[in-house]
Coordinates of C-alpha atoms and ligand atoms in Angstrom, one line a residue:
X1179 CA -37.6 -6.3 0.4
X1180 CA -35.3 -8.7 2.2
X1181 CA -33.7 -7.8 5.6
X1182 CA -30.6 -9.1 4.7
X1183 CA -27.6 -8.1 6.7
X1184 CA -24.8 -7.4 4.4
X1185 CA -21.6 -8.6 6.0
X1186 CA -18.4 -6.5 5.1
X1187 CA -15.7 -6.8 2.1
X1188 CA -13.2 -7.0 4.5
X1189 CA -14.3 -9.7 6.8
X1190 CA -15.5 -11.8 4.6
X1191 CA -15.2 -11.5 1.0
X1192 CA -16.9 -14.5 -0.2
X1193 CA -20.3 -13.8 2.1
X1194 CA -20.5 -10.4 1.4
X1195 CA -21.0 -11.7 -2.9
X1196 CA -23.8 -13.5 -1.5
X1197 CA -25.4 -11.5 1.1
X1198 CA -25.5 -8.3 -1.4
X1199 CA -27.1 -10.8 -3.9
X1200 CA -30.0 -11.8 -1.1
X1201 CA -30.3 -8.1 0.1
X1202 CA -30.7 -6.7 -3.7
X1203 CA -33.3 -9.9 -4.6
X1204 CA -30.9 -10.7 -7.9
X1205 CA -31.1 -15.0 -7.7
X1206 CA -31.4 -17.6 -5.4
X1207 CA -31.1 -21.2 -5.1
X1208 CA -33.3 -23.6 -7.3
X1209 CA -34.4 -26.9 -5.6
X1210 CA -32.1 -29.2 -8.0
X1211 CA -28.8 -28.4 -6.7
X1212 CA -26.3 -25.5 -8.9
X1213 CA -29.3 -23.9 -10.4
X1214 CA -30.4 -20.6 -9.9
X1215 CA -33.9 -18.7 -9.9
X1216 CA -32.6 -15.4 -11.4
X1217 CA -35.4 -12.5 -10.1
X1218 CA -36.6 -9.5 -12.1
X1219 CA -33.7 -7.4 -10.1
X1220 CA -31.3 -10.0 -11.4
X1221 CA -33.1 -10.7 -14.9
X1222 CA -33.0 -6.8 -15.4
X1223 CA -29.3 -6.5 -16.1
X1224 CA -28.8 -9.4 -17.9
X1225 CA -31.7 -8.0 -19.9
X1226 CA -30.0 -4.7 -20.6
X1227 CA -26.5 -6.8 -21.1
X1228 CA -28.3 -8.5 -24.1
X1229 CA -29.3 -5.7 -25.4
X1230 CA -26.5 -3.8 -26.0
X1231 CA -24.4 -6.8 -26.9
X1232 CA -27.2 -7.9 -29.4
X1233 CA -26.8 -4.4 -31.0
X1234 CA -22.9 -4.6 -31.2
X1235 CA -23.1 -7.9 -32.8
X1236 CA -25.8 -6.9 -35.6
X1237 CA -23.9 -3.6 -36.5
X1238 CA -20.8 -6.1 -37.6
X1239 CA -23.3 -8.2 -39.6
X1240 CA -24.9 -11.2 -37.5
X1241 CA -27.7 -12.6 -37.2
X1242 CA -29.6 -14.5 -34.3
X1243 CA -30.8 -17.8 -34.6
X1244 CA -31.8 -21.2 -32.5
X1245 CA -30.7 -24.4 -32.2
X1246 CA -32.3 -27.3 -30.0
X1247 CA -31.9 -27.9 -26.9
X1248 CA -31.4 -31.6 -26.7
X1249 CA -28.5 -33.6 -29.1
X1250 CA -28.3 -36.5 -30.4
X1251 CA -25.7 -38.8 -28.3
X1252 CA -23.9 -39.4 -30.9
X1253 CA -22.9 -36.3 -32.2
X1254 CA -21.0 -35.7 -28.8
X1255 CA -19.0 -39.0 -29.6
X1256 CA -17.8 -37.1 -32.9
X1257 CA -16.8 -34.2 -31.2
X1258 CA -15.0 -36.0 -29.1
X1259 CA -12.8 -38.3 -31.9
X1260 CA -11.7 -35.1 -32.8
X1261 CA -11.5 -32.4 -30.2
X1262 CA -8.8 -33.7 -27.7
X1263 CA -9.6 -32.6 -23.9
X1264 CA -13.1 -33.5 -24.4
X1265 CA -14.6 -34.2 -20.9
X1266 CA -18.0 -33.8 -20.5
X1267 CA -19.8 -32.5 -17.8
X1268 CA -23.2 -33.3 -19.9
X1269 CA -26.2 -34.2 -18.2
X1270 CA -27.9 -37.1 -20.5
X1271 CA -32.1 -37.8 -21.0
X1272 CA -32.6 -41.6 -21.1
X1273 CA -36.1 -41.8 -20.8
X1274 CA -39.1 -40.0 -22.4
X1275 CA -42.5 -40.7 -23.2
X1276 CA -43.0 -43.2 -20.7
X1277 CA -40.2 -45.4 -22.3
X1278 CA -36.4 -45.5 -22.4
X1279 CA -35.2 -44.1 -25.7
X1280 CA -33.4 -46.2 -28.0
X1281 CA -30.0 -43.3 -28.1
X1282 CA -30.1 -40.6 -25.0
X1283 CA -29.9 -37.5 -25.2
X1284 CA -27.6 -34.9 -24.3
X1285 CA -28.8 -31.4 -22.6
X1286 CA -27.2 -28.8 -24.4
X1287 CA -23.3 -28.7 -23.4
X1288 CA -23.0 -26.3 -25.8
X1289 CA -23.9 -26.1 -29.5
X1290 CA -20.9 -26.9 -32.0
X1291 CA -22.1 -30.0 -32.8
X1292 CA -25.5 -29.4 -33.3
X1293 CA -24.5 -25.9 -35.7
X1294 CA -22.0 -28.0 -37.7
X1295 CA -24.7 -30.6 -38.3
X1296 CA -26.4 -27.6 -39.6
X1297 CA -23.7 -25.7 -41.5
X1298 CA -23.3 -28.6 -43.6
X1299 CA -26.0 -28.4 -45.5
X1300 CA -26.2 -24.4 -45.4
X1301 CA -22.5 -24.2 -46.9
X1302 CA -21.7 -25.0 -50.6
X1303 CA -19.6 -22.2 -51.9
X1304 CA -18.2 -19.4 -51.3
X1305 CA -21.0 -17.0 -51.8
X1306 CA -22.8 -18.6 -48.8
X1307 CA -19.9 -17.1 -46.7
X1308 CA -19.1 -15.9 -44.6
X1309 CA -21.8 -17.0 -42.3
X1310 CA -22.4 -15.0 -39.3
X1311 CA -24.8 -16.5 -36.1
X1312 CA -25.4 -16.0 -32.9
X1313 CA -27.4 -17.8 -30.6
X1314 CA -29.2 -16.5 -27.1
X1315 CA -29.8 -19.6 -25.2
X1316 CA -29.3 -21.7 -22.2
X1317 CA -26.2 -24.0 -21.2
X1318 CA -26.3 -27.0 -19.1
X1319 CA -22.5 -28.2 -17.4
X1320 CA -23.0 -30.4 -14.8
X1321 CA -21.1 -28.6 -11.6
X1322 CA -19.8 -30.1 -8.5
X1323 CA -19.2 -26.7 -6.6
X1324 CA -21.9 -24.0 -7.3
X1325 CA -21.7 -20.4 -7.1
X1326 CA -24.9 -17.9 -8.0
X1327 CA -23.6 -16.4 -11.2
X1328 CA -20.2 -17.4 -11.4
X1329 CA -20.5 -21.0 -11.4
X1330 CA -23.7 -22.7 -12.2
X1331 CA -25.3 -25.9 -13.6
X1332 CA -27.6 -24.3 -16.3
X1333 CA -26.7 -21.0 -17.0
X1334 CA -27.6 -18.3 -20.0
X1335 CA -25.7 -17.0 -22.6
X1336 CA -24.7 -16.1 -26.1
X1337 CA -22.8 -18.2 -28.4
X1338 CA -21.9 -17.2 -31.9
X1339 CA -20.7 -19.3 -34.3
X1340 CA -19.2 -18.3 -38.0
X1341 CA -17.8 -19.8 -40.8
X1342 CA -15.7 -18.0 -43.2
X1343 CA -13.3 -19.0 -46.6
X1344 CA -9.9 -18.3 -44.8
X1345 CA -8.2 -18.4 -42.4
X1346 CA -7.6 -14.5 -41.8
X1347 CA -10.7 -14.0 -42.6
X1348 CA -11.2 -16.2 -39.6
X1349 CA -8.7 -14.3 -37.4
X1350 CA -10.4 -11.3 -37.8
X1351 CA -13.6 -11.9 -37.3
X1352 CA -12.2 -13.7 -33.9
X1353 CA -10.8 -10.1 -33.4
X1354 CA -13.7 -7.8 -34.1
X1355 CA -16.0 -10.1 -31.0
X1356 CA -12.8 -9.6 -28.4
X1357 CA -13.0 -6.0 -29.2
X1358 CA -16.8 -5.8 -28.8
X1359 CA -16.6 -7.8 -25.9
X1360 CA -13.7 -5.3 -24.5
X1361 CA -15.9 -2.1 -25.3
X1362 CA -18.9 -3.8 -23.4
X1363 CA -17.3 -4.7 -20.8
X1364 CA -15.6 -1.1 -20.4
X1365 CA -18.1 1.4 -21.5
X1366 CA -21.0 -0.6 -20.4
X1367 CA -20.3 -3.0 -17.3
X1368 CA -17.6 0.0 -16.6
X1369 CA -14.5 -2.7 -15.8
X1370 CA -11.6 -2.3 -17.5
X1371 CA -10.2 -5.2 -19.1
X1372 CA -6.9 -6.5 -20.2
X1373 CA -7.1 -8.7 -23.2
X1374 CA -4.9 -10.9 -25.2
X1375 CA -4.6 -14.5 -25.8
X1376 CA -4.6 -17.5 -24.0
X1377 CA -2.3 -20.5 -23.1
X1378 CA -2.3 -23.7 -24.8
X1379 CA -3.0 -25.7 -21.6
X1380 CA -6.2 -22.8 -21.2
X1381 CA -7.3 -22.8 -24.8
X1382 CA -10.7 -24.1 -25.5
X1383 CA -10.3 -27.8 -26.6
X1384 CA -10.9 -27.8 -30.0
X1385 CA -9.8 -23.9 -30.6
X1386 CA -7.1 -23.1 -32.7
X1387 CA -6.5 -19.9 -30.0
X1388 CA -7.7 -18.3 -27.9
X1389 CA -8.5 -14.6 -26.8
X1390 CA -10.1 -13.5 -23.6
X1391 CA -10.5 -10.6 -21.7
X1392 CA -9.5 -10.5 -18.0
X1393 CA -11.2 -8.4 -15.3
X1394 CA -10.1 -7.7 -11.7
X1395 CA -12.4 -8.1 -8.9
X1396 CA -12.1 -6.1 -5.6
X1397 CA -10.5 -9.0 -3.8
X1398 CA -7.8 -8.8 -6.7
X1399 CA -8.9 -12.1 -8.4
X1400 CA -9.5 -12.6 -12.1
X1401 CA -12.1 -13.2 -13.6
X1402 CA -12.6 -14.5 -17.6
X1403 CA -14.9 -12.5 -18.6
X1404 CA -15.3 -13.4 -22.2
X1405 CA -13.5 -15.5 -25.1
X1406 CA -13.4 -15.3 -28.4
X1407 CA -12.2 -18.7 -30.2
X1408 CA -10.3 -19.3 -33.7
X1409 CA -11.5 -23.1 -34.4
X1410 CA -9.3 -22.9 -37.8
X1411 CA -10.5 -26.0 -39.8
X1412 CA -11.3 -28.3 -36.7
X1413 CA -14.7 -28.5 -36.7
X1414 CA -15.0 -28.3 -40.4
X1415 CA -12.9 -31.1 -40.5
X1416 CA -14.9 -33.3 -37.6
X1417 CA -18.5 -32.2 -39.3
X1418 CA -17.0 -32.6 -43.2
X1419 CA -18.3 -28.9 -43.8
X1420 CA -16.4 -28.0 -47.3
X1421 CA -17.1 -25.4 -50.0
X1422 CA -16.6 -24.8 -53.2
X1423 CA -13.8 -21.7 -53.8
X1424 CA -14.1 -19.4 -56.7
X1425 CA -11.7 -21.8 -58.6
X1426 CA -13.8 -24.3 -58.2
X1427 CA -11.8 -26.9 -55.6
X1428 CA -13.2 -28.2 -52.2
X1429 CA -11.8 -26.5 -48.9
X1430 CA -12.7 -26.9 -45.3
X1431 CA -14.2 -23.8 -44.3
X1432 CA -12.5 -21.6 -41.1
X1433 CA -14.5 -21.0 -38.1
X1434 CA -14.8 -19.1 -35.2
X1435 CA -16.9 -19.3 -32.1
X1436 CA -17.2 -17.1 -28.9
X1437 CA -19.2 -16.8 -26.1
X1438 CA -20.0 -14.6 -22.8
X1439 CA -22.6 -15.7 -20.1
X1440 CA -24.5 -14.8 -17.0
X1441 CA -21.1 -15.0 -15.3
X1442 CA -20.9 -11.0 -16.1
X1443 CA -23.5 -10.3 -13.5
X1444 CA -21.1 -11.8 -11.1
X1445 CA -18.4 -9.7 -12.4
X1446 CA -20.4 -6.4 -12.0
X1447 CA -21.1 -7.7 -8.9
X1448 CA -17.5 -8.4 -7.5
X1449 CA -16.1 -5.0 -9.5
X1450 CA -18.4 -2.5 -8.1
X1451 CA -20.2 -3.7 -4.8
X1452 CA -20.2 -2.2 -1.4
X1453 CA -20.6 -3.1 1.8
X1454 CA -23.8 -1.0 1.6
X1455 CA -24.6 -3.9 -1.1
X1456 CA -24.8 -3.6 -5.3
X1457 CA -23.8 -0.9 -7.4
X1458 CA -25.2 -0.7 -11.1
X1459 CA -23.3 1.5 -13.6
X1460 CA -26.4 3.7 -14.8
X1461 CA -26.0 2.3 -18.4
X1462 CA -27.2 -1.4 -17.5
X1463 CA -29.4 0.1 -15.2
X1464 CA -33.1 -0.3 -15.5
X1465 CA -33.9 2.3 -12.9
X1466 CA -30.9 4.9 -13.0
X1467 CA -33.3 7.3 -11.1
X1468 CA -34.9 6.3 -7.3
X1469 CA -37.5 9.3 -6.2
X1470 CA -38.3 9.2 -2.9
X1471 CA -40.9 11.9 -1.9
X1472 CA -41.0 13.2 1.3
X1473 CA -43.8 14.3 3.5
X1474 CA -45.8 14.0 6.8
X1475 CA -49.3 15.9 6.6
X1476 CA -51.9 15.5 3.9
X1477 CA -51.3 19.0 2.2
X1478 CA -47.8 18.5 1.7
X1479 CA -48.6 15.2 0.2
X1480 CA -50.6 16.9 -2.3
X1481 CA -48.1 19.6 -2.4
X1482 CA -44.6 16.9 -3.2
X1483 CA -46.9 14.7 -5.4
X1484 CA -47.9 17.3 -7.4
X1485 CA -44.1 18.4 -7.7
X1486 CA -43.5 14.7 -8.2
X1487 CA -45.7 14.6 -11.0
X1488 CA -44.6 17.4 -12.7
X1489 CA -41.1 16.9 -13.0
X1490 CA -41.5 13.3 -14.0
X1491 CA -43.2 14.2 -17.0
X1492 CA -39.8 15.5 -18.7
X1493 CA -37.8 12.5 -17.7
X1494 CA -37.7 11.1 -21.3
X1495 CA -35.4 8.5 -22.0
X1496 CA -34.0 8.3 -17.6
X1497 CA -35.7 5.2 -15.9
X1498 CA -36.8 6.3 -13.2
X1499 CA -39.0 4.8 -10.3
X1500 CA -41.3 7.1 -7.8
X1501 CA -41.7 5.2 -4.4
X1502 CA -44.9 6.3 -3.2
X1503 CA -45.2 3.0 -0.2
X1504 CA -46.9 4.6 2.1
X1505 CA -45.6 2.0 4.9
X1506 CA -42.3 2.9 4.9
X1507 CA -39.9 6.2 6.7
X1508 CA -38.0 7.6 3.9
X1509 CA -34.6 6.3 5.5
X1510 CA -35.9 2.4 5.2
X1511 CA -36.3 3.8 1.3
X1512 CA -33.0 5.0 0.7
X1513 CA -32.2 1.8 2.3
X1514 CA -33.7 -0.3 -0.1
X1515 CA -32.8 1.8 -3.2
X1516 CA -29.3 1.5 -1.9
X1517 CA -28.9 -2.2 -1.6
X1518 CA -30.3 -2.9 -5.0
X1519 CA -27.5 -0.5 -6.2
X1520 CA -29.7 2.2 -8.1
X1521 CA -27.2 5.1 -9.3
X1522 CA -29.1 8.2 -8.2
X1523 CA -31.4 8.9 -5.4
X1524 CA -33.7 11.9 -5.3
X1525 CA -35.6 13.2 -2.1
X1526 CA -37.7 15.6 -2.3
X1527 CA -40.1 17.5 0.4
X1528 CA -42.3 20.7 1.3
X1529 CA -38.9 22.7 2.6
X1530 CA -36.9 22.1 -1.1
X1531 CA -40.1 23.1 -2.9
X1532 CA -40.1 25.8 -1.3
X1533 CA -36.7 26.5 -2.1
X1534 CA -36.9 25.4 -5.6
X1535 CA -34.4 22.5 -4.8
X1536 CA -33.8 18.8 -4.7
X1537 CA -31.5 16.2 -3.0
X1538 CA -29.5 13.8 -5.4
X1539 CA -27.8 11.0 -3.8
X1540 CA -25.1 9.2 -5.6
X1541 CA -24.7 5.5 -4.9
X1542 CA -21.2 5.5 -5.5
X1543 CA -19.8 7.7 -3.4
X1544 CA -23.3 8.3 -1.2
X1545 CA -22.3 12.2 -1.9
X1546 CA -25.7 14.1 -1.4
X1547 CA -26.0 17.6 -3.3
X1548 CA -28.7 20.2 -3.1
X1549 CA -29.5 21.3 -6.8
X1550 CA -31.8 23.6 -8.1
X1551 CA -35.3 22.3 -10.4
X1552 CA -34.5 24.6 -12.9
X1553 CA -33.0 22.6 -15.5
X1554 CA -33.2 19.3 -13.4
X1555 CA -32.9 17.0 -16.6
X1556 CA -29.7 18.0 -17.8
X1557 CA -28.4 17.6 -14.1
X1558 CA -29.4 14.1 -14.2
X1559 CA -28.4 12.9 -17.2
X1560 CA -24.8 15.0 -16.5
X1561 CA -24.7 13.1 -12.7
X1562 CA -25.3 9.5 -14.4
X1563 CA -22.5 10.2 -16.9
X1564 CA -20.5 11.3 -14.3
X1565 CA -21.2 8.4 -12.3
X1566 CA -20.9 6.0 -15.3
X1567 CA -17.5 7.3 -16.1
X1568 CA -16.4 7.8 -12.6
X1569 CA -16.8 3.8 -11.7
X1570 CA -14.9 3.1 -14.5
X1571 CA -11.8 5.4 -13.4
X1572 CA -12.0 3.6 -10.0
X1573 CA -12.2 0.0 -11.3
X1574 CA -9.0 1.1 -12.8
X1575 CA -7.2 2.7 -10.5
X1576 CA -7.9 -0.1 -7.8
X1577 CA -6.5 -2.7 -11.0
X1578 CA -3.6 -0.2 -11.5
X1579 CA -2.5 -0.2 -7.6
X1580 CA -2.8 -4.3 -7.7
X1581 CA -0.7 -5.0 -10.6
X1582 CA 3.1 -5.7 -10.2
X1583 CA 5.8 -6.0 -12.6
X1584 CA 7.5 -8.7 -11.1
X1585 CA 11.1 -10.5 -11.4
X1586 CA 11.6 -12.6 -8.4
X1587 CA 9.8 -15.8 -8.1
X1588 CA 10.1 -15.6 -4.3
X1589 CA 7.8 -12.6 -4.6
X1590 CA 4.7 -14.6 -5.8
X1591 CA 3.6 -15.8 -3.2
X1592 CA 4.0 -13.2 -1.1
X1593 CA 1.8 -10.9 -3.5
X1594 CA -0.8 -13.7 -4.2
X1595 CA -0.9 -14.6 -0.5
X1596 CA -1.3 -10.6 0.9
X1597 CA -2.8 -8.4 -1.2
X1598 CA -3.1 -10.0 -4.6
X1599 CA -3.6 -8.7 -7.6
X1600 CA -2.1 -9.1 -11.3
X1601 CA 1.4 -10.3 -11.7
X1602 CA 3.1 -9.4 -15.3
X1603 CA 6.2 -11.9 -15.2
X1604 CA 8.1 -13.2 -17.8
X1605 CA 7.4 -16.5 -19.4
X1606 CA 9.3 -18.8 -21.5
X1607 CA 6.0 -20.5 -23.4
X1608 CA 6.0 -23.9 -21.9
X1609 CA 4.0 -25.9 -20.5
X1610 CA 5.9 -26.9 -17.6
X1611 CA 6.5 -23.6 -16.1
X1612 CA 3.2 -22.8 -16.1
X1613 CA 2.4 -25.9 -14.2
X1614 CA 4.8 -25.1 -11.6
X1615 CA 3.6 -21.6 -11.1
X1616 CA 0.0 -23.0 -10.2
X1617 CA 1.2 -25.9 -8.6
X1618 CA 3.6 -24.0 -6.4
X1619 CA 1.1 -20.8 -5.9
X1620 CA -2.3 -21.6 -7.5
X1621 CA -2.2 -18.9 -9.8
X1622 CA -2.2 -19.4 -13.5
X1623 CA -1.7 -17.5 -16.9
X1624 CA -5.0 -15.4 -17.5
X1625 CA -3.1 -14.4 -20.8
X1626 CA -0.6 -12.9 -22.6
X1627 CA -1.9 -9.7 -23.5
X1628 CA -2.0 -8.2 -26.9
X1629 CA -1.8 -4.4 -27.8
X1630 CA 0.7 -3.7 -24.8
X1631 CA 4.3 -3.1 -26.0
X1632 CA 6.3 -6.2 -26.1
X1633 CA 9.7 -6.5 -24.2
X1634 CA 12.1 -9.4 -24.0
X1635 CA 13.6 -11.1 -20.4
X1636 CA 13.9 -14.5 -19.0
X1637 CA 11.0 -16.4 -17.7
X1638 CA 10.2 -16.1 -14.0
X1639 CA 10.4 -19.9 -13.4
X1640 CA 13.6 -21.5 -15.2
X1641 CA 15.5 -18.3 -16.4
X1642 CA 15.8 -19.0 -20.4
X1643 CA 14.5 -16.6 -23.2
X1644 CA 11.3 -15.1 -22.8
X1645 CA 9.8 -12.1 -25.6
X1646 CA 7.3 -10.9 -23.7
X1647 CA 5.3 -10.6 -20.1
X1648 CA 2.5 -12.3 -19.4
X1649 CA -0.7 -11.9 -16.7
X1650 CA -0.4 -14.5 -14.0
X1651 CA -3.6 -14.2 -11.3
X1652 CA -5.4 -16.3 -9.0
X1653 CA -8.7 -16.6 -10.8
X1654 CA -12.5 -17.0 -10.2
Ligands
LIG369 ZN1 10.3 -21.2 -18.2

């Protein structure tokens, strides 16, 4: 384990991400510059982040597939005589095979292209739709400035792409992933989300609209932590994907694609750290349950083993890890267990066995309790709920307390520059104005939520008609 000194929230907001990332051995640099080595303590969540996601996504009906890695130059070229706002960031492979090929080719920027290539020969009418895939794969974007997680050069992810015969059908389908994406985020990462759609100017170039959700980190930032895209024709139109309809004329099909990456660990990261390092919410946690057994002589060894072992064996369905290293004190232990942001510690030693007792240790509020072994279990799996549920309420009170309804322009920066947080203002819908908010004070629309009750007022910036408040925020 690392002997990584975590430096405080407070002090430094920006060290402290990386130090607790060091101390709880999640990623580290790679030798080509912006890529990451993401270790097993790292690779874990992610791990259990597929897994739920991938089960979300099969109960509405799709399916997992692959597409290549590299593309075709060409097809990029496409993209781009359609989809205004095209700018690359693509990293290119010229030579291969001990020669220079005669057309490079591009490292995955993403897959549009390459599934529309596809989709054209998988789509003839309207009983081959709708068509429902997702993909698990890496990305490449070719970053200047590098962050572990948030920002990276290759990172992983899941993209799903559907085609469907209209255009609500479309919309939709674009809804059902922002509300998966919202319930992951919330029941599973435990960070409460605000979602809605965004601006033009922060669409997805090529997208119809767009939806996102938007979480709050501790430092009162936002961070996109998902989108959802309604491509309407566009990409049928650039790829000449048409079917048949039941009446027997050609139509573009409607499409949607959406996507969320490793950029969530970053998220749970910034939502729920410490200054005592990372805090997992038990239900992405691999081990939920840290037993550290306690004990000097040789007897009472055998005597907490034995306990140990015994106890363990009706743990079904809690992951759970015993540390038996003989080389460490117990304190260096609960060290360790706390930095890599377990959700329970138990200690256990000769004086609670005789007791019939335990220690549990919470990692989110490092609240010890003495409970009995009778009916131990049911105490864990209550504590991990509690736990679960209680980081949760916490992520949302700390949003609540940072969100302003604000009026005054003047106020901005004076928000944005002390405490921060989420500013819902009043915006007129153009362009303009929103490019003199962030010039003036660098934050920018993260959206303008849906399913909050709408109310009319003037826009913050230039005074004229506005139907509804939107969610202005600095942003990761
Ligand atoms: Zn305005």
């Amino acid at each position: 384990m690392a002997d990584v000194k975590i430096t405080k929230r407070a002090d430094d907001y920006s060290k402290w991400y990386g130090d607790v990332i060091a101390a709880a051995e999640m990623a580290e640099h790679a030798p080509v510059k912006g890529c990451m080595i993401i270790r097993p303590n790292g690779y874990a969540i992610w791990e259990n982040m597929q897994r739920a996601l991938d089960s979300m996504f099969k109960a509405t009906g799709h399916q997992n597939a692959y597409f290549p890695l590299f593309i075709p130059e060409s097809f990029l070229q496409k993209e781009a005589e359609h989809v205004e706002g095209f700018a690359p960031e693509v990293a290119m492979v010229t030579h291969a095979g001990g020669g220079k090929l005669e057309e490079p080719l591009v490292v995955r920027p993403t897959s549009e292209t390459i599934v529309w290539h596809a989709y054209r020969n998988w789509i003839q009418s309207y009983r081959d739709l709708p068509l429902l895939i997702n993909q698990w794969a890496n990305v490449v974007r070719w970053e200047l400035r590098t962050r572990l997680f948030l920002r990276t050069t290759e990172f992983l992810w899941q993209e799903g792409h559907t085609a469907h015969a209209t255009y609500d059908e479309a919309e939709r389908e674009t809804r059902t992933i922002l509300d998966i994406y919202k319930r992951f985020s919330e029941d599973h990462m435990a960070v409460p989300v605000v979602a809605g759609l965004k601006s033009e100017s922060e669409r997805f170039a090529g997208a119809h609209h767009t939806y996102t959700i938007e979480a709050m980190m501790q430092d009162a930032k936002a961070l996109q932590a998902g989108t959802s895209h309604h491509l309407s024709q566009n990409f049928a139109k650039a790829f000449d994907v048409k079917f048949q309809d039941e009446s027997g004329s050609l139509e573009y099909v409607y499409a949607t694609s959406w996507g969320v990456s490793t950029r969530l660990i970053g998220a749970l990261i910034m939502a729920h750290g410490d200054d005592k390092g990372l805090v997992i919410p038990p239900k992405l946690a691999t081990t939920q349950l840290a037993i550290v057994p306690i004990f000097r002589k040789e007897e009472q060894k055998a005597l907490v083993m034995e306990y140990v072992s015994r106890m363990t064996a009706d743990l079904d369905g809690i992951g759970f890890k015993v540390d038996d290293r003989e080389q460490y004190s117990p304190g260096r232990k609960f060290n360790d267990w706390e930095k890599r942001g377990v959700p329970l510690r138990m200690e256990v030693g000769p004086k609670d066995i005789e007791k019939n007792q335990v220690v549990l240790a919470r990692r989110d509020t490092g609240e010890k309790s003495f409970v009995s072994q009778d009916g131990l279990r049911e105490r864990i799996v209550g504590m991990l709920e509690s736990i679960q549920s209680d980081m949760f309420n916490r992520a949302a009170e700390f949003r609540k307390t940072h969100s302003h309804v604000i009026d005054e322009y003047a106020r901005f920066n004076e928000i944005l520059d002390g405490e921060g947080g989420f500013l819902w203002s009043h915006w007129c819908g153009t362009t303009g104005c929103e490019d003199k908010v962030k010039k003036d004070t660098k934050a920018t629309i993260r959206c303008i939520p849906i399913d909050v009750e709408k109310e009319s007022g003037k826009c913050i910036v230039c005074g004229e008609p506005s139907g509804a408040r939107v969610v202005f925020s600095r942003a990761y």
